[in-house]
Amino acid sequence: MKDFIRTPKSEKLIQDFALKVGGILYIPVDSEEVPEQPGALRRYNGNWEGWDGTEWESLGGISPEDLGPGLTVVDDKVTLDTETLALVSPTIYPEWTIYRNDGLTPYATPYTTAKHITVDKGCKVDLSAIFNYPVPGAGQGAPTGMSGNFPGSLPSPGNNSSVLAVAGIVANASYSVTLSKPKSGLMVVGSSVKPATGNDTTSDSISVNFQGRGVLAYFPDAALSAAQIESVLNGASFQTSRSRTFSGVTASGGNYTYYIYDASLGNITNAIQNGALPVLGAFQFLSQVTITNAAGFQMPVIVVRSNATDAFNNVTLAFS
């Protein structure tokens, strides 16, 4: 008899039932389609019932869902479950749609499915994302719960979740999902080996970050216009700190050396040449300039200029 654990109590119930109505027909699955004949035994809504000739009579007993952690049913016997099952992992599939600051004009990269993206300050971003997880293989277990930013309930293995939709994102944001299941197998607690307790978890995440850019540039002009700065800065690298190191710095042909970056990062306080020589005094701060960045957003930038032209020849400059 499958899915039913014989105990002294349940054995007595079944024996009494057998004596009362005769031989027993075991039906080892939940079913309403069991013949109503003397001795028929069925599982219904997780409970065992027997047909006594006029109605289904509850027989009690223990079913697998009654078992505590670390126990399972093998060949109708309660058995210590020593198998450790690794929880399958979720995968998020995002679709980012990116606009310039007006919220209408497509950004330079208007669409991406990358998990983690960086865009210019002032962009407006829409997100549509789903997640799923695989059907468990050998040695793996399926989740029983989920948490995080996704709506709806836990999808079944191999199926997509409900859609996470967020419109008009304008600040750094991250979104995640965490799957969980009760731990399986055994664990060492002090000097004892006991059934594992607690939950296993696996997660995935996506994010969008809004950043300014920074650049080292050369101009013969002693001061720069917004248009000159935009020509070199709007295609430069994103940066999250004023600290940055540049190699191969060479100023020639009557050019000044400029370090230009997002004003929100603050003024540099140090400059080191070739890893040893302090050269902050070889630079000066010019007035901040407000530019229009690649998102069509107006933002101030810090402009640091060398005091002299042709000041460096194939050196490394580390600003901080």
Short mmCIF file of C-alpha atoms in Angstrom, two decimals:
data_model
loop_
_atom_site.label_atom_id
_atom_site.label_comp_id
_atom_site.label_asym_id
_atom_site.label_seq_id
_atom_site.Cartn_x
_atom_site.Cartn_y
_atom_site.Cartn_z
CA MET A 1 0.00 0.00 0.00
CA LYS A 2 1.61 3.25 -1.12
CA ASP A 3 1.47 6.67 0.58
CA PHE A 4 0.06 5.23 3.80
CA ILE A 5 2.18 4.47 6.84
CA ARG A 6 1.10 1.60 9.03
CA THR A 7 1.17 2.40 12.73
CA PRO A 8 -0.38 0.42 15.59
CA LYS A 9 -3.32 2.81 15.55
CA SER A 10 -3.84 2.82 11.79
CA GLU A 11 -3.27 -0.97 11.59
CA LYS A 12 -6.02 -1.52 14.15
CA LEU A 13 -8.35 0.81 12.24
CA ILE A 14 -7.76 -1.08 9.00
CA GLN A 15 -8.13 -4.50 10.68
CA ASP A 16 -11.40 -3.42 12.28
CA PHE A 17 -12.62 -2.14 8.95
CA ALA A 18 -11.61 -5.37 7.20
CA LEU A 19 -13.47 -7.47 9.77
CA LYS A 20 -16.49 -5.23 9.38
CA VAL A 21 -16.81 -5.26 5.60
CA GLY A 22 -14.54 -8.00 4.30
CA GLY A 23 -11.47 -7.82 2.04
CA ILE A 24 -9.85 -4.44 1.34
CA LEU A 25 -9.18 -2.89 -2.07
CA TYR A 26 -6.31 -0.39 -1.73
CA ILE A 27 -6.35 2.68 -4.01
CA PRO A 28 -3.00 4.45 -3.38
CA VAL A 29 -3.82 7.86 -4.90
CA ASP A 30 -6.13 10.78 -4.19
CA SER A 31 -9.21 10.00 -6.19
CA GLU A 32 -12.96 10.40 -6.20
CA GLU A 33 -13.21 7.67 -8.86
CA VAL A 34 -12.92 4.71 -6.45
CA PRO A 35 -15.62 2.02 -6.82
CA GLU A 36 -18.09 2.18 -3.97
CA GLN A 37 -17.77 -1.50 -3.09
CA PRO A 38 -17.25 -3.20 0.23
CA GLY A 39 -13.64 -2.88 1.40
CA ALA A 40 -12.66 -0.12 -1.01
CA LEU A 41 -10.01 2.15 0.47
CA ARG A 42 -9.11 5.54 -0.98
CA ARG A 43 -7.08 8.66 -0.35
CA TYR A 44 -9.26 11.75 -0.51
CA ASN A 45 -8.00 15.27 0.28
CA GLY A 46 -4.96 13.72 1.92
CA ASN A 47 -6.97 11.42 4.25
CA TRP A 48 -7.66 7.70 4.12
CA GLU A 49 -11.29 6.60 3.84
CA GLY A 50 -13.00 3.22 3.50
CA TRP A 51 -16.41 2.34 1.98
CA ASP A 52 -18.52 0.71 4.66
CA GLY A 53 -21.39 -0.14 2.35
CA THR A 54 -23.29 3.12 2.72
CA GLU A 55 -20.70 5.88 2.97
CA TRP A 56 -16.98 6.65 3.05
CA GLU A 57 -15.67 6.23 6.60
CA SER A 58 -12.54 8.09 7.76
CA LEU A 59 -9.79 5.68 8.87
CA GLY A 60 -7.13 8.12 10.05
CA GLY A 61 -3.49 7.04 9.81
CA ILE A 62 -0.34 8.95 8.92
CA SER A 63 0.36 10.38 5.46
CA PRO A 64 3.64 11.82 4.13
CA GLU A 65 2.51 15.39 4.75
CA ASP A 66 2.28 14.53 8.45
CA LEU A 67 6.00 13.78 8.66
CA GLY A 68 8.54 16.07 10.25
CA PRO A 69 11.75 17.35 8.63
CA GLY A 70 14.33 14.75 7.66
CA LEU A 71 11.80 11.94 7.25
CA THR A 72 10.31 10.43 4.12
CA VAL A 73 8.28 7.38 3.05
CA VAL A 74 10.08 4.51 1.35
CA ASP A 75 8.18 1.27 0.70
CA ASP A 76 5.46 2.24 3.18
CA LYS A 77 7.96 2.85 5.96
CA VAL A 78 9.12 6.03 7.64
CA THR A 79 12.76 6.44 6.63
CA LEU A 80 15.44 8.96 7.54
CA ASP A 81 16.01 11.16 4.48
CA THR A 82 19.78 11.59 4.04
CA GLU A 83 19.70 12.96 0.50
CA THR A 84 20.78 16.59 0.14
CA LEU A 85 19.03 18.34 -2.74
CA ALA A 86 20.49 21.52 -4.22
CA LEU A 87 17.90 24.21 -4.87
CA VAL A 88 17.55 25.17 -8.53
CA SER A 89 18.41 28.78 -9.38
CA PRO A 90 16.18 31.44 -10.94
CA THR A 91 17.14 33.48 -14.01
CA ILE A 92 15.72 36.96 -14.62
CA TYR A 93 15.16 38.09 -18.22
CA PRO A 94 14.90 41.91 -18.36
CA GLU A 95 13.96 44.19 -21.22
CA TRP A 96 15.07 47.80 -20.69
CA THR A 97 13.69 50.60 -22.87
CA ILE A 98 15.70 53.81 -22.48
CA TYR A 99 14.74 57.38 -23.34
CA ARG A 100 16.50 60.70 -23.20
CA ASN A 101 15.50 63.25 -20.59
CA ASP A 102 12.33 64.27 -22.44
CA GLY A 103 10.96 60.75 -21.96
CA LEU A 104 10.15 60.47 -25.67
CA THR A 105 13.37 60.50 -27.68
CA PRO A 106 15.24 57.17 -27.79
CA TYR A 107 18.59 57.14 -26.00
CA ALA A 108 21.79 56.22 -27.88
CA THR A 109 21.21 52.59 -26.84
CA PRO A 110 17.41 52.55 -26.67
CA TYR A 111 16.86 48.86 -25.85
CA THR A 112 18.86 46.16 -24.10
CA THR A 113 18.34 42.82 -22.37
CA ALA A 114 21.52 43.06 -20.27
CA LYS A 115 21.02 42.32 -16.59
CA HIS A 116 23.00 45.29 -15.32
CA ILE A 117 23.06 48.55 -17.25
CA THR A 118 24.57 52.03 -16.82
CA VAL A 119 23.07 55.08 -18.52
CA ASP A 120 23.64 58.82 -18.45
CA LYS A 121 22.13 60.92 -15.71
CA GLY A 122 18.81 62.29 -16.85
CA CYS A 123 17.68 59.20 -18.78
CA LYS A 124 14.25 57.72 -18.19
CA VAL A 125 14.02 53.94 -18.24
CA ASP A 126 11.14 51.45 -18.52
CA LEU A 127 11.56 47.84 -17.40
CA SER A 128 9.67 44.68 -18.31
CA ALA A 129 11.05 41.45 -16.79
CA ILE A 130 10.13 37.86 -16.04
CA PHE A 131 12.01 35.03 -14.36
CA ASN A 132 11.88 31.27 -14.49
CA TYR A 133 13.77 28.28 -13.12
CA PRO A 134 14.47 24.82 -14.57
CA VAL A 135 12.79 21.53 -13.87
CA PRO A 136 14.94 19.96 -11.12
CA GLY A 137 17.40 17.34 -12.31
CA ALA A 138 19.15 14.59 -10.36
CA GLY A 139 20.21 15.83 -6.94
CA GLN A 140 18.15 19.01 -7.25
CA GLY A 141 15.03 20.23 -5.51
CA ALA A 142 12.25 22.60 -6.53
CA PRO A 143 11.47 25.77 -4.57
CA THR A 144 8.47 26.03 -2.31
CA GLY A 145 8.52 29.80 -1.87
CA MET A 146 9.67 33.06 -3.46
CA SER A 147 10.36 36.63 -2.37
CA GLY A 148 11.61 39.81 -3.98
CA ASN A 149 10.16 42.32 -6.43
CA PHE A 150 8.16 40.10 -8.76
CA PRO A 151 4.36 40.05 -8.50
CA GLY A 152 2.15 36.99 -8.37
CA SER A 153 2.86 33.54 -7.01
CA LEU A 154 5.71 31.10 -7.52
CA PRO A 155 5.57 29.69 -11.07
CA SER A 156 5.91 25.98 -11.67
CA PRO A 157 9.26 24.62 -12.96
CA GLY A 158 10.05 25.64 -16.53
CA ASN A 159 7.29 28.27 -16.67
CA ASN A 160 7.60 32.05 -16.66
CA SER A 161 6.66 34.23 -13.74
CA SER A 162 4.26 37.14 -13.83
CA VAL A 163 5.70 40.25 -15.50
CA LEU A 164 7.50 42.84 -13.42
CA ALA A 165 6.74 46.20 -15.10
CA VAL A 166 8.27 49.49 -13.92
CA ALA A 167 7.92 52.74 -15.88
CA GLY A 168 9.90 55.96 -15.69
CA ILE A 169 12.90 54.87 -13.61
CA VAL A 170 15.13 57.93 -13.00
CA ALA A 171 17.38 56.84 -10.10
CA ASN A 172 19.62 53.87 -9.35
CA ALA A 173 17.48 50.78 -8.80
CA SER A 174 17.83 47.03 -8.45
CA TYR A 175 15.26 44.24 -8.66
CA SER A 176 15.61 40.64 -7.49
CA VAL A 177 13.94 37.32 -6.88
CA THR A 178 14.86 34.77 -4.21
CA LEU A 179 13.69 31.15 -4.27
CA SER A 180 13.58 29.04 -1.12
CA LYS A 181 12.90 25.51 0.05
CA PRO A 182 13.40 23.63 3.33
CA LYS A 183 16.90 22.23 3.69
CA SER A 184 17.21 18.51 3.04
CA GLY A 185 19.56 15.80 4.23
CA LEU A 186 21.55 15.94 7.47
CA MET A 187 23.59 18.61 9.21
CA VAL A 188 26.03 18.66 12.13
CA VAL A 189 24.75 20.54 15.18
CA GLY A 190 27.39 20.66 17.89
CA SER A 191 28.50 17.05 18.28
CA SER A 192 25.30 15.59 16.84
CA VAL A 193 24.05 14.81 13.37
CA LYS A 194 20.46 15.91 12.90
CA PRO A 195 17.98 16.45 10.07
CA ALA A 196 18.73 19.75 8.37
CA THR A 197 16.62 22.74 9.40
CA GLY A 198 16.04 26.15 7.91
CA ASN A 199 15.82 27.07 4.24
CA ASP A 200 18.05 26.91 1.18
CA THR A 201 17.87 30.03 -1.00
CA THR A 202 19.03 31.02 -4.48
CA SER A 203 18.70 34.45 -6.09
CA ASP A 204 19.13 36.52 -9.22
CA SER A 205 19.10 40.30 -9.68
CA ILE A 206 19.13 43.07 -12.26
CA SER A 207 19.99 46.77 -11.92
CA VAL A 208 20.13 50.16 -13.63
CA ASN A 209 22.58 52.88 -12.64
CA PHE A 210 22.63 56.54 -13.63
CA GLN A 211 26.14 58.01 -13.82
CA GLY A 212 28.20 60.91 -15.10
CA ARG A 213 31.30 60.55 -17.23
CA GLY A 214 34.93 61.59 -17.00
CA VAL A 215 37.71 62.23 -19.51
CA LEU A 216 41.32 63.35 -19.87
CA ALA A 217 41.59 65.68 -22.87
CA TYR A 218 43.98 68.10 -24.58
CA PHE A 219 43.12 71.58 -25.85
CA PRO A 220 45.24 74.62 -26.73
CA ASP A 221 42.60 76.87 -25.16
CA ALA A 222 43.09 78.24 -21.64
CA ALA A 223 39.33 77.83 -21.00
CA LEU A 224 36.70 75.62 -22.61
CA SER A 225 33.16 76.16 -23.83
CA ALA A 226 30.30 73.77 -23.10
CA ALA A 227 30.41 72.61 -26.73
CA GLN A 228 34.14 71.74 -26.51
CA ILE A 229 33.57 69.78 -23.31
CA GLU A 230 30.55 67.93 -24.74
CA SER A 231 32.61 66.90 -27.79
CA VAL A 232 35.00 64.86 -25.61
CA LEU A 233 32.95 64.05 -22.50
CA ASN A 234 29.68 62.69 -23.90
CA GLY A 235 31.38 59.68 -25.47
CA ALA A 236 33.78 59.08 -22.56
CA SER A 237 33.68 56.41 -19.84
CA PHE A 238 31.19 56.41 -16.99
CA GLN A 239 32.72 56.88 -13.56
CA THR A 240 31.44 56.78 -9.98
CA SER A 241 34.40 58.48 -8.29
CA ARG A 242 36.69 61.43 -8.94
CA SER A 243 39.59 59.00 -8.39
CA ARG A 244 40.91 57.86 -11.74
CA THR A 245 44.26 56.86 -13.24
CA PHE A 246 45.34 57.68 -16.81
CA SER A 247 48.34 56.10 -18.53
CA GLY A 248 50.40 57.40 -21.45
CA VAL A 249 49.56 61.03 -20.70
CA THR A 250 51.31 63.21 -23.27
CA ALA A 251 50.64 66.89 -23.92
CA SER A 252 52.33 68.37 -26.98
CA GLY A 253 51.76 70.92 -29.71
CA GLY A 254 50.91 73.68 -27.27
CA ASN A 255 48.05 71.78 -25.60
CA TYR A 256 46.93 72.00 -21.99
CA THR A 257 46.01 68.80 -20.15
CA TYR A 258 42.41 68.75 -18.90
CA TYR A 259 40.68 66.42 -16.46
CA ILE A 260 36.90 66.89 -16.76
CA TYR A 261 34.25 64.98 -14.78
CA ASP A 262 30.82 65.08 -13.09
CA ALA A 263 30.73 67.91 -10.53
CA SER A 264 28.71 65.79 -8.05
CA LEU A 265 31.90 63.79 -7.35
CA GLY A 266 33.66 66.79 -5.76
CA ASN A 267 37.07 68.36 -6.25
CA ILE A 268 40.17 66.20 -6.50
CA THR A 269 42.58 66.60 -3.58
CA ASN A 270 45.60 64.80 -4.97
CA ALA A 271 47.44 64.05 -8.23
CA ILE A 272 50.36 61.61 -8.40
CA GLN A 273 52.70 61.24 -11.38
CA ASN A 274 54.17 57.79 -12.12
CA GLY A 275 53.03 56.43 -8.75
CA ALA A 276 55.32 58.63 -6.63
CA LEU A 277 55.56 62.34 -7.50
CA PRO A 278 52.82 64.67 -6.16
CA VAL A 279 51.83 67.09 -8.92
CA LEU A 280 48.54 68.58 -7.73
CA GLY A 281 50.22 71.96 -7.78
CA ALA A 282 50.74 71.62 -11.53
CA PHE A 283 46.95 71.93 -12.01
CA GLN A 284 44.29 74.52 -11.30
CA PHE A 285 40.49 74.44 -11.03
CA LEU A 286 38.65 76.47 -13.63
CA SER A 287 35.05 77.57 -13.23
CA GLN A 288 32.49 74.78 -13.42
CA VAL A 289 30.72 74.53 -16.77
CA THR A 290 27.13 73.35 -17.29
CA ILE A 291 26.83 71.03 -20.26
CA THR A 292 24.09 69.06 -21.98
CA ASN A 293 24.95 65.38 -21.65
CA ALA A 294 24.12 62.46 -23.94
CA ALA A 295 20.67 62.19 -22.34
CA GLY A 296 19.84 65.81 -23.11
CA PHE A 297 20.19 66.62 -19.41
CA GLN A 298 21.93 69.75 -18.15
CA MET A 299 24.57 69.05 -15.52
CA PRO A 300 27.66 70.84 -14.15
CA VAL A 301 31.16 69.44 -14.61
CA ILE A 302 34.43 70.15 -12.86
CA VAL A 303 37.24 71.36 -15.13
CA VAL A 304 40.84 70.81 -13.98
CA ARG A 305 43.60 72.21 -16.26
CA SER A 306 47.37 71.98 -16.20
CA ASN A 307 49.12 75.28 -15.49
CA ALA A 308 51.41 74.87 -18.49
CA THR A 309 51.12 73.52 -22.02
CA ASP A 310 53.15 70.48 -23.11
CA ALA A 311 53.46 69.58 -19.43
CA PHE A 312 53.63 65.76 -19.63
CA ASN A 313 55.36 63.18 -21.81
CA ASN A 314 54.15 59.57 -21.57
CA VAL A 315 53.46 59.62 -17.84
CA THR A 316 50.84 58.08 -15.58
CA LEU A 317 48.58 60.48 -13.68
CA ALA A 318 46.48 59.26 -10.76
CA PHE A 319 43.84 61.72 -9.55
CA SER A 320 41.98 61.30 -6.27
#
